[in-house]
């Protein structure tokens, strides 16, 4: 499914609709800022990782755009079998409904990650190993090839890269520009001025919301260590104080005291993040000051987890739509048999949001 002309667009970079759509993606991302300003009501979703069928069920449960506003927290590609379909659908929605459909960058929206964890392999399977690798090589070389930013075109740094890019132009256009789209994606979102959303977690480098608004883009490969890396990679951890190095080897883990300190510094009342598989699709931390949302059920076919979607209404009352898939295995063939969902209205969460809205006595 390619809304801008079909799979043939990958072989024909001269298609004017393709060029318009790709540049529109980047223009919208850059115009809306490094920190999105989103007003409730909105539905917040975590990782989907190429599970295209589950994405369609997610929309079926929550209404397809633009009947509902959506904020996705990153990790659209890798792991699952249909990353290309997922990211194409999401970018189509972003162009069609820019003020109803929002996307943040996840750690898998980086070339150094998605070349290893499935996106490159998927492209190679669909377009052949030789063409797929050629596509990928130029995908990575885009940082040196011509890159259109703000109406000005930067020249290639070397004739070798320029010649290589030119020889593959007819094959690489969409993939190369798609990486540019990832590089322009926002890092965080602020819902109704009170709920801060990101893919990974907080950072000890966070000082203010204005700092998050000023984060530089486009950035193809996020430097490590950096504030951006922490936003994409960090995790909450029980029974620790402050920040410690993450066992992932990137970013940090943070305890409750660190979370409270950063939230007070930023002036927000709730952190919503993704990045980790959680059994029920959502999981609270630090007395409901932070919630992890994960939206890929039966992740990788290895976990028996549910998927959740966090619903924030106009009064900042939250609920969770939890989807669970039931699967059948016949002679090692994986068959999606049935799926169902149930809305969980959590009384403690509602009371928590009412408390946020209660005026101060001071």
PDB file of C-alpha atoms in Angstrom, residues 111-332:
ATOM      1  CA  UNK A 111      19.373   4.547  10.731  1.00  0.00           C
ATOM      2  CA  UNK A 112      21.902   2.883  13.007  1.00  0.00           C
ATOM      3  CA  UNK A 113      19.043   0.992  14.694  1.00  0.00           C
ATOM      4  CA  UNK A 114      16.563   0.231  11.924  1.00  0.00           C
ATOM      5  CA  UNK A 115      19.310  -1.100   9.653  1.00  0.00           C
ATOM      6  CA  UNK A 116      19.870  -3.894  12.205  1.00  0.00           C
ATOM      7  CA  UNK A 117      16.457  -4.692  13.671  1.00  0.00           C
ATOM      8  CA  UNK A 118      14.364  -5.442  10.624  1.00  0.00           C
ATOM      9  CA  UNK A 119      13.580  -2.428   8.432  1.00  0.00           C
ATOM     10  CA  UNK A 120      16.510  -3.009   6.064  1.00  0.00           C
ATOM     11  CA  UNK A 121      15.747  -6.733   5.841  1.00  0.00           C
ATOM     12  CA  UNK A 122      12.102  -5.978   5.087  1.00  0.00           C
ATOM     13  CA  UNK A 123      13.047  -3.617   2.256  1.00  0.00           C
ATOM     14  CA  UNK A 124      15.461  -6.223   0.887  1.00  0.00           C
ATOM     15  CA  UNK A 125      12.794  -8.927   0.931  1.00  0.00           C
ATOM     16  CA  UNK A 126      10.282  -6.728  -0.849  1.00  0.00           C
ATOM     17  CA  UNK A 127      12.640  -5.252  -3.449  1.00  0.00           C
ATOM     18  CA  UNK A 128      15.424  -7.850  -3.653  1.00  0.00           C
ATOM     19  CA  UNK A 129      18.655  -8.050  -1.695  1.00  0.00           C
ATOM     20  CA  UNK A 130      20.752  -6.172  -4.242  1.00  0.00           C
ATOM     21  CA  UNK A 131      18.319  -3.307  -4.710  1.00  0.00           C
ATOM     22  CA  UNK A 132      17.459  -3.311  -1.017  1.00  0.00           C
ATOM     23  CA  UNK A 133      21.085  -2.943   0.023  1.00  0.00           C
ATOM     24  CA  UNK A 134      21.643  -0.274  -2.610  1.00  0.00           C
ATOM     25  CA  UNK A 135      18.617   1.574  -1.285  1.00  0.00           C
ATOM     26  CA  UNK A 136      19.907   1.250   2.234  1.00  0.00           C
ATOM     27  CA  UNK A 137      23.449   2.386   1.426  1.00  0.00           C
ATOM     28  CA  UNK A 138      22.203   5.609  -0.105  1.00  0.00           C
ATOM     29  CA  UNK A 139      19.671   5.865   2.735  1.00  0.00           C
ATOM     30  CA  UNK A 140      22.639   6.193   5.074  1.00  0.00           C
ATOM     31  CA  UNK A 141      24.683   8.395   2.740  1.00  0.00           C
ATOM     32  CA  UNK A 142      21.946  11.016   2.682  1.00  0.00           C
ATOM     33  CA  UNK A 143      23.798  12.906   5.390  1.00  0.00           C
ATOM     34  CA  UNK A 144      26.480  13.660   2.774  1.00  0.00           C
ATOM     35  CA  UNK A 145      24.285  13.795  -0.310  1.00  0.00           C
ATOM     36  CA  UNK A 146      22.221  16.781  -1.311  1.00  0.00           C
ATOM     37  CA  UNK A 147      19.634  17.599   1.346  1.00  0.00           C
ATOM     38  CA  UNK A 148      16.961  20.193   0.846  1.00  0.00           C
ATOM     39  CA  UNK A 149      16.354  22.213   4.006  1.00  0.00           C
ATOM     40  CA  UNK A 150      14.399  25.451   4.159  1.00  0.00           C
ATOM     41  CA  UNK A 151      14.442  25.916   0.400  1.00  0.00           C
ATOM     42  CA  UNK A 152      18.268  25.798   0.126  1.00  0.00           C
ATOM     43  CA  UNK A 153      20.191  22.835  -1.260  1.00  0.00           C
ATOM     44  CA  UNK A 154      23.499  21.812   0.287  1.00  0.00           C
ATOM     45  CA  UNK A 155      26.065  20.364  -2.087  1.00  0.00           C
ATOM     46  CA  UNK A 156      27.628  16.936  -1.645  1.00  0.00           C
ATOM     47  CA  UNK A 157      30.837  16.804   0.346  1.00  0.00           C
ATOM     48  CA  UNK A 158      32.562  14.529  -2.153  1.00  0.00           C
ATOM     49  CA  UNK A 159      32.247  13.615  -5.803  1.00  0.00           C
ATOM     50  CA  UNK A 160      32.368   9.898  -4.941  1.00  0.00           C
ATOM     51  CA  UNK A 161      29.266  10.122  -2.796  1.00  0.00           C
ATOM     52  CA  UNK A 162      27.599  12.403  -5.330  1.00  0.00           C
ATOM     53  CA  UNK A 163      28.286   9.982  -8.201  1.00  0.00           C
ATOM     54  CA  UNK A 164      27.075   7.032  -6.140  1.00  0.00           C
ATOM     55  CA  UNK A 165      23.873   8.843  -5.224  1.00  0.00           C
ATOM     56  CA  UNK A 166      23.239   9.866  -8.818  1.00  0.00           C
ATOM     57  CA  UNK A 167      23.685   6.321 -10.130  1.00  0.00           C
ATOM     58  CA  UNK A 168      21.046   5.032  -7.726  1.00  0.00           C
ATOM     59  CA  UNK A 169      18.655   7.958  -7.928  1.00  0.00           C
ATOM     60  CA  UNK A 170      15.872   6.041  -9.627  1.00  0.00           C
ATOM     61  CA  UNK A 171      15.973   3.348  -6.911  1.00  0.00           C
ATOM     62  CA  UNK A 172      16.596   5.261  -3.726  1.00  0.00           C
ATOM     63  CA  UNK A 173      14.437   8.366  -3.759  1.00  0.00           C
ATOM     64  CA  UNK A 174      11.610   7.372  -1.401  1.00  0.00           C
ATOM     65  CA  UNK A 175      13.765   5.475   1.114  1.00  0.00           C
ATOM     66  CA  UNK A 176      16.359   8.232   1.243  1.00  0.00           C
ATOM     67  CA  UNK A 177      13.727  10.893   1.793  1.00  0.00           C
ATOM     68  CA  UNK A 178      11.945   8.721   4.352  1.00  0.00           C
ATOM     69  CA  UNK A 179      15.085   8.810   6.477  1.00  0.00           C
ATOM     70  CA  UNK A 180      14.950  12.587   6.169  1.00  0.00           C
ATOM     71  CA  UNK A 181      11.408  12.419   7.534  1.00  0.00           C
ATOM     72  CA  UNK A 182      12.658  10.499  10.573  1.00  0.00           C
ATOM     73  CA  UNK A 183      15.359  13.113  11.102  1.00  0.00           C
ATOM     74  CA  UNK A 184      12.731  15.874  11.220  1.00  0.00           C
ATOM     75  CA  UNK A 185      10.335  14.198  13.651  1.00  0.00           C
ATOM     76  CA  UNK A 186       9.643  15.970  16.968  1.00  0.00           C
ATOM     77  CA  UNK A 187      11.055  14.550  20.199  1.00  0.00           C
ATOM     78  CA  UNK A 188       8.350  15.473  22.711  1.00  0.00           C
ATOM     79  CA  UNK A 189       4.738  16.623  22.964  1.00  0.00           C
ATOM     80  CA  UNK A 190       2.911  18.660  25.592  1.00  0.00           C
ATOM     81  CA  UNK A 191      -0.798  17.861  25.976  1.00  0.00           C
ATOM     82  CA  UNK A 192      -2.903  20.767  27.273  1.00  0.00           C
ATOM     83  CA  UNK A 193       0.166  22.249  28.957  1.00  0.00           C
ATOM     84  CA  UNK A 194       0.221  19.533  31.648  1.00  0.00           C
ATOM     85  CA  UNK A 195       1.098  16.119  30.209  1.00  0.00           C
ATOM     86  CA  UNK A 196       4.593  15.685  28.753  1.00  0.00           C
ATOM     87  CA  UNK A 197       5.018  12.832  26.266  1.00  0.00           C
ATOM     88  CA  UNK A 198       8.134  11.266  24.751  1.00  0.00           C
ATOM     89  CA  UNK A 199       9.324   7.885  23.558  1.00  0.00           C
ATOM     90  CA  UNK A 200      11.898   6.979  26.200  1.00  0.00           C
ATOM     91  CA  UNK A 201      12.142   9.091  29.307  1.00  0.00           C
ATOM     92  CA  UNK A 202      13.473  12.099  31.144  1.00  0.00           C
ATOM     93  CA  UNK A 203      17.030  13.362  31.337  1.00  0.00           C
ATOM     94  CA  UNK A 204      19.048  15.054  34.034  1.00  0.00           C
ATOM     95  CA  UNK A 205      19.913  17.583  31.325  1.00  0.00           C
ATOM     96  CA  UNK A 206      16.293  18.766  31.133  1.00  0.00           C
ATOM     97  CA  UNK A 207      15.958  22.309  32.452  1.00  0.00           C
ATOM     98  CA  UNK A 208      12.760  23.761  30.931  1.00  0.00           C
ATOM     99  CA  UNK A 209      10.052  23.240  28.346  1.00  0.00           C
ATOM    100  CA  UNK A 210      11.600  25.993  26.241  1.00  0.00           C
ATOM    101  CA  UNK A 211      14.776  23.913  26.071  1.00  0.00           C
ATOM    102  CA  UNK A 212      12.729  21.040  24.590  1.00  0.00           C
ATOM    103  CA  UNK A 213      11.149  23.434  22.097  1.00  0.00           C
ATOM    104  CA  UNK A 214      14.603  24.505  20.898  1.00  0.00           C
ATOM    105  CA  UNK A 215      16.061  21.053  20.185  1.00  0.00           C
ATOM    106  CA  UNK A 216      17.786  21.087  16.811  1.00  0.00           C
ATOM    107  CA  UNK A 217      16.426  19.247  13.790  1.00  0.00           C
ATOM    108  CA  UNK A 218      16.915  17.577  11.365  1.00  0.00           C
ATOM    109  CA  UNK A 219      19.308  15.133  13.035  1.00  0.00           C
ATOM    110  CA  UNK A 220      19.925  11.833  11.218  1.00  0.00           C
ATOM    111  CA  UNK A 221      21.918  10.118  13.950  1.00  0.00           C
ATOM    112  CA  UNK A 222      21.303  11.338  17.480  1.00  0.00           C
ATOM    113  CA  UNK A 223      24.620  11.861  19.315  1.00  0.00           C
ATOM    114  CA  UNK A 224      25.327   9.788  22.416  1.00  0.00           C
ATOM    115  CA  UNK A 225      25.382  10.965  25.142  1.00  0.00           C
ATOM    116  CA  UNK A 226      22.927  13.819  24.725  1.00  0.00           C
ATOM    117  CA  UNK A 227      19.569  15.101  25.911  1.00  0.00           C
ATOM    118  CA  UNK A 228      17.988  13.739  22.737  1.00  0.00           C
ATOM    119  CA  UNK A 229      19.426  10.286  23.393  1.00  0.00           C
ATOM    120  CA  UNK A 230      17.938  10.250  26.894  1.00  0.00           C
ATOM    121  CA  UNK A 231      14.541  11.262  25.500  1.00  0.00           C
ATOM    122  CA  UNK A 232      14.654   8.324  23.070  1.00  0.00           C
ATOM    123  CA  UNK A 233      16.263   5.656  25.280  1.00  0.00           C
ATOM    124  CA  UNK A 234      15.863   6.231  29.035  1.00  0.00           C
ATOM    125  CA  UNK A 235      13.741   4.022  31.316  1.00  0.00           C
ATOM    126  CA  UNK A 236      12.192   4.311  34.797  1.00  0.00           C
ATOM    127  CA  UNK A 237      13.590   1.938  37.400  1.00  0.00           C
ATOM    128  CA  UNK A 238      12.278   0.957  40.805  1.00  0.00           C
ATOM    129  CA  UNK A 239      14.446   1.086  43.924  1.00  0.00           C
ATOM    130  CA  UNK A 240      17.115   3.460  42.649  1.00  0.00           C
ATOM    131  CA  UNK A 241      17.848   7.092  43.404  1.00  0.00           C
ATOM    132  CA  UNK A 242      18.709   9.685  40.791  1.00  0.00           C
ATOM    133  CA  UNK A 243      20.091   8.608  37.398  1.00  0.00           C
ATOM    134  CA  UNK A 244      22.211   5.562  36.564  1.00  0.00           C
ATOM    135  CA  UNK A 245      23.632   4.206  33.312  1.00  0.00           C
ATOM    136  CA  UNK A 246      21.143   2.115  31.364  1.00  0.00           C
ATOM    137  CA  UNK A 247      21.840  -1.594  30.897  1.00  0.00           C
ATOM    138  CA  UNK A 248      20.821  -1.080  27.249  1.00  0.00           C
ATOM    139  CA  UNK A 249      24.160   0.712  26.877  1.00  0.00           C
ATOM    140  CA  UNK A 250      22.427   3.928  25.788  1.00  0.00           C
ATOM    141  CA  UNK A 251      20.647   6.537  27.877  1.00  0.00           C
ATOM    142  CA  UNK A 252      19.926   6.271  31.595  1.00  0.00           C
ATOM    143  CA  UNK A 253      17.567   4.714  34.085  1.00  0.00           C
ATOM    144  CA  UNK A 254      15.946   7.060  36.587  1.00  0.00           C
ATOM    145  CA  UNK A 255      14.283   6.607  39.956  1.00  0.00           C
ATOM    146  CA  UNK A 256      11.299   8.261  41.576  1.00  0.00           C
ATOM    147  CA  UNK A 257      13.281  11.092  43.160  1.00  0.00           C
ATOM    148  CA  UNK A 258      14.812  12.015  39.802  1.00  0.00           C
ATOM    149  CA  UNK A 259      11.396  11.949  38.141  1.00  0.00           C
ATOM    150  CA  UNK A 260       9.828  14.235  40.741  1.00  0.00           C
ATOM    151  CA  UNK A 261      12.724  16.666  40.534  1.00  0.00           C
ATOM    152  CA  UNK A 262      12.575  16.932  36.734  1.00  0.00           C
ATOM    153  CA  UNK A 263       8.768  17.229  36.683  1.00  0.00           C
ATOM    154  CA  UNK A 264       8.896  20.060  39.222  1.00  0.00           C
ATOM    155  CA  UNK A 265      11.560  21.758  37.141  1.00  0.00           C
ATOM    156  CA  UNK A 266       9.458  21.499  33.977  1.00  0.00           C
ATOM    157  CA  UNK A 267       6.138  22.264  35.657  1.00  0.00           C
ATOM    158  CA  UNK A 268       4.237  19.228  34.322  1.00  0.00           C
ATOM    159  CA  UNK A 269       1.888  16.871  36.154  1.00  0.00           C
ATOM    160  CA  UNK A 270       2.242  13.623  34.196  1.00  0.00           C
ATOM    161  CA  UNK A 271       4.823  11.914  31.989  1.00  0.00           C
ATOM    162  CA  UNK A 272       3.595   9.521  29.263  1.00  0.00           C
ATOM    163  CA  UNK A 273       6.205   7.384  27.540  1.00  0.00           C
ATOM    164  CA  UNK A 274       6.547   4.107  25.601  1.00  0.00           C
ATOM    165  CA  UNK A 275       9.735   2.122  24.802  1.00  0.00           C
ATOM    166  CA  UNK A 276       9.147  -0.904  27.075  1.00  0.00           C
ATOM    167  CA  UNK A 277       6.915  -3.956  26.758  1.00  0.00           C
ATOM    168  CA  UNK A 278       4.449  -4.024  29.670  1.00  0.00           C
ATOM    169  CA  UNK A 279       2.149  -6.945  30.296  1.00  0.00           C
ATOM    170  CA  UNK A 280      -1.170  -5.071  30.442  1.00  0.00           C
ATOM    171  CA  UNK A 281      -0.279  -2.537  27.742  1.00  0.00           C
ATOM    172  CA  UNK A 282       0.179   0.213  30.331  1.00  0.00           C
ATOM    173  CA  UNK A 283       2.011   0.495  33.632  1.00  0.00           C
ATOM    174  CA  UNK A 284       2.211   3.276  36.221  1.00  0.00           C
ATOM    175  CA  UNK A 285       5.337   4.454  38.034  1.00  0.00           C
ATOM    176  CA  UNK A 286       5.958   6.789  40.960  1.00  0.00           C
ATOM    177  CA  UNK A 287       2.406   6.993  42.310  1.00  0.00           C
ATOM    178  CA  UNK A 288       0.931   7.586  38.831  1.00  0.00           C
ATOM    179  CA  UNK A 289       3.246  10.459  37.945  1.00  0.00           C
ATOM    180  CA  UNK A 290       4.480   8.440  34.943  1.00  0.00           C
ATOM    181  CA  UNK A 291       2.766   5.864  32.744  1.00  0.00           C
ATOM    182  CA  UNK A 292       4.281   3.566  30.124  1.00  0.00           C
ATOM    183  CA  UNK A 293       2.038   2.805  27.134  1.00  0.00           C
ATOM    184  CA  UNK A 294       2.804  -0.046  24.712  1.00  0.00           C
ATOM    185  CA  UNK A 295       0.555  -0.668  21.693  1.00  0.00           C
ATOM    186  CA  UNK A 296       1.921  -3.784  19.963  1.00  0.00           C
ATOM    187  CA  UNK A 297       0.042  -6.853  21.273  1.00  0.00           C
ATOM    188  CA  UNK A 298       1.772 -10.221  21.370  1.00  0.00           C
ATOM    189  CA  UNK A 299       5.013  -8.374  20.646  1.00  0.00           C
ATOM    190  CA  UNK A 300       7.300 -10.147  18.157  1.00  0.00           C
ATOM    191  CA  UNK A 301       5.155 -13.265  18.568  1.00  0.00           C
ATOM    192  CA  UNK A 302       7.160 -13.957  21.724  1.00  0.00           C
ATOM    193  CA  UNK A 303       5.335 -12.046  24.462  1.00  0.00           C
ATOM    194  CA  UNK A 304       1.803 -12.546  25.723  1.00  0.00           C
ATOM    195  CA  UNK A 305       1.304  -8.841  26.335  1.00  0.00           C
ATOM    196  CA  UNK A 306      -1.772  -6.728  25.699  1.00  0.00           C
ATOM    197  CA  UNK A 307      -1.751  -3.425  23.825  1.00  0.00           C
ATOM    198  CA  UNK A 308      -3.069  -0.197  25.304  1.00  0.00           C
ATOM    199  CA  UNK A 309      -4.232   3.163  24.048  1.00  0.00           C
ATOM    200  CA  UNK A 310      -4.473   6.020  26.538  1.00  0.00           C
ATOM    201  CA  UNK A 311      -7.535   8.219  26.075  1.00  0.00           C
ATOM    202  CA  UNK A 312      -7.290  11.771  27.424  1.00  0.00           C
ATOM    203  CA  UNK A 313     -10.581  13.657  27.303  1.00  0.00           C
ATOM    204  CA  UNK A 314     -11.043  17.429  27.237  1.00  0.00           C
ATOM    205  CA  UNK A 315     -11.133  17.502  31.067  1.00  0.00           C
ATOM    206  CA  UNK A 316      -7.850  15.537  31.272  1.00  0.00           C
ATOM    207  CA  UNK A 317      -9.609  12.455  32.608  1.00  0.00           C
ATOM    208  CA  UNK A 318      -7.754   9.404  31.342  1.00  0.00           C
ATOM    209  CA  UNK A 319      -8.848   5.890  30.454  1.00  0.00           C
ATOM    210  CA  UNK A 320      -7.164   2.978  28.716  1.00  0.00           C
ATOM    211  CA  UNK A 321      -8.448   0.911  25.825  1.00  0.00           C
ATOM    212  CA  UNK A 322      -6.737  -2.459  26.216  1.00  0.00           C
ATOM    213  CA  UNK A 323      -6.571  -4.850  23.245  1.00  0.00           C
ATOM    214  CA  UNK A 324      -5.595  -8.498  23.467  1.00  0.00           C
ATOM    215  CA  UNK A 325      -5.080 -10.862  20.559  1.00  0.00           C
ATOM    216  CA  UNK A 326      -5.726 -14.608  20.622  1.00  0.00           C
ATOM    217  CA  UNK A 327      -3.569 -16.673  18.285  1.00  0.00           C
ATOM    218  CA  UNK A 328      -3.572 -20.182  16.866  1.00  0.00           C
ATOM    219  CA  UNK A 329      -0.441 -22.106  15.891  1.00  0.00           C
ATOM    220  CA  UNK A 330      -0.763 -24.871  13.275  1.00  0.00           C
ATOM    221  CA  UNK A 331       2.461 -26.656  12.321  1.00  0.00           C
ATOM    222  CA  UNK A 332       4.499 -23.604  13.259  1.00  0.00           C
TER     223      UNK A 332
END
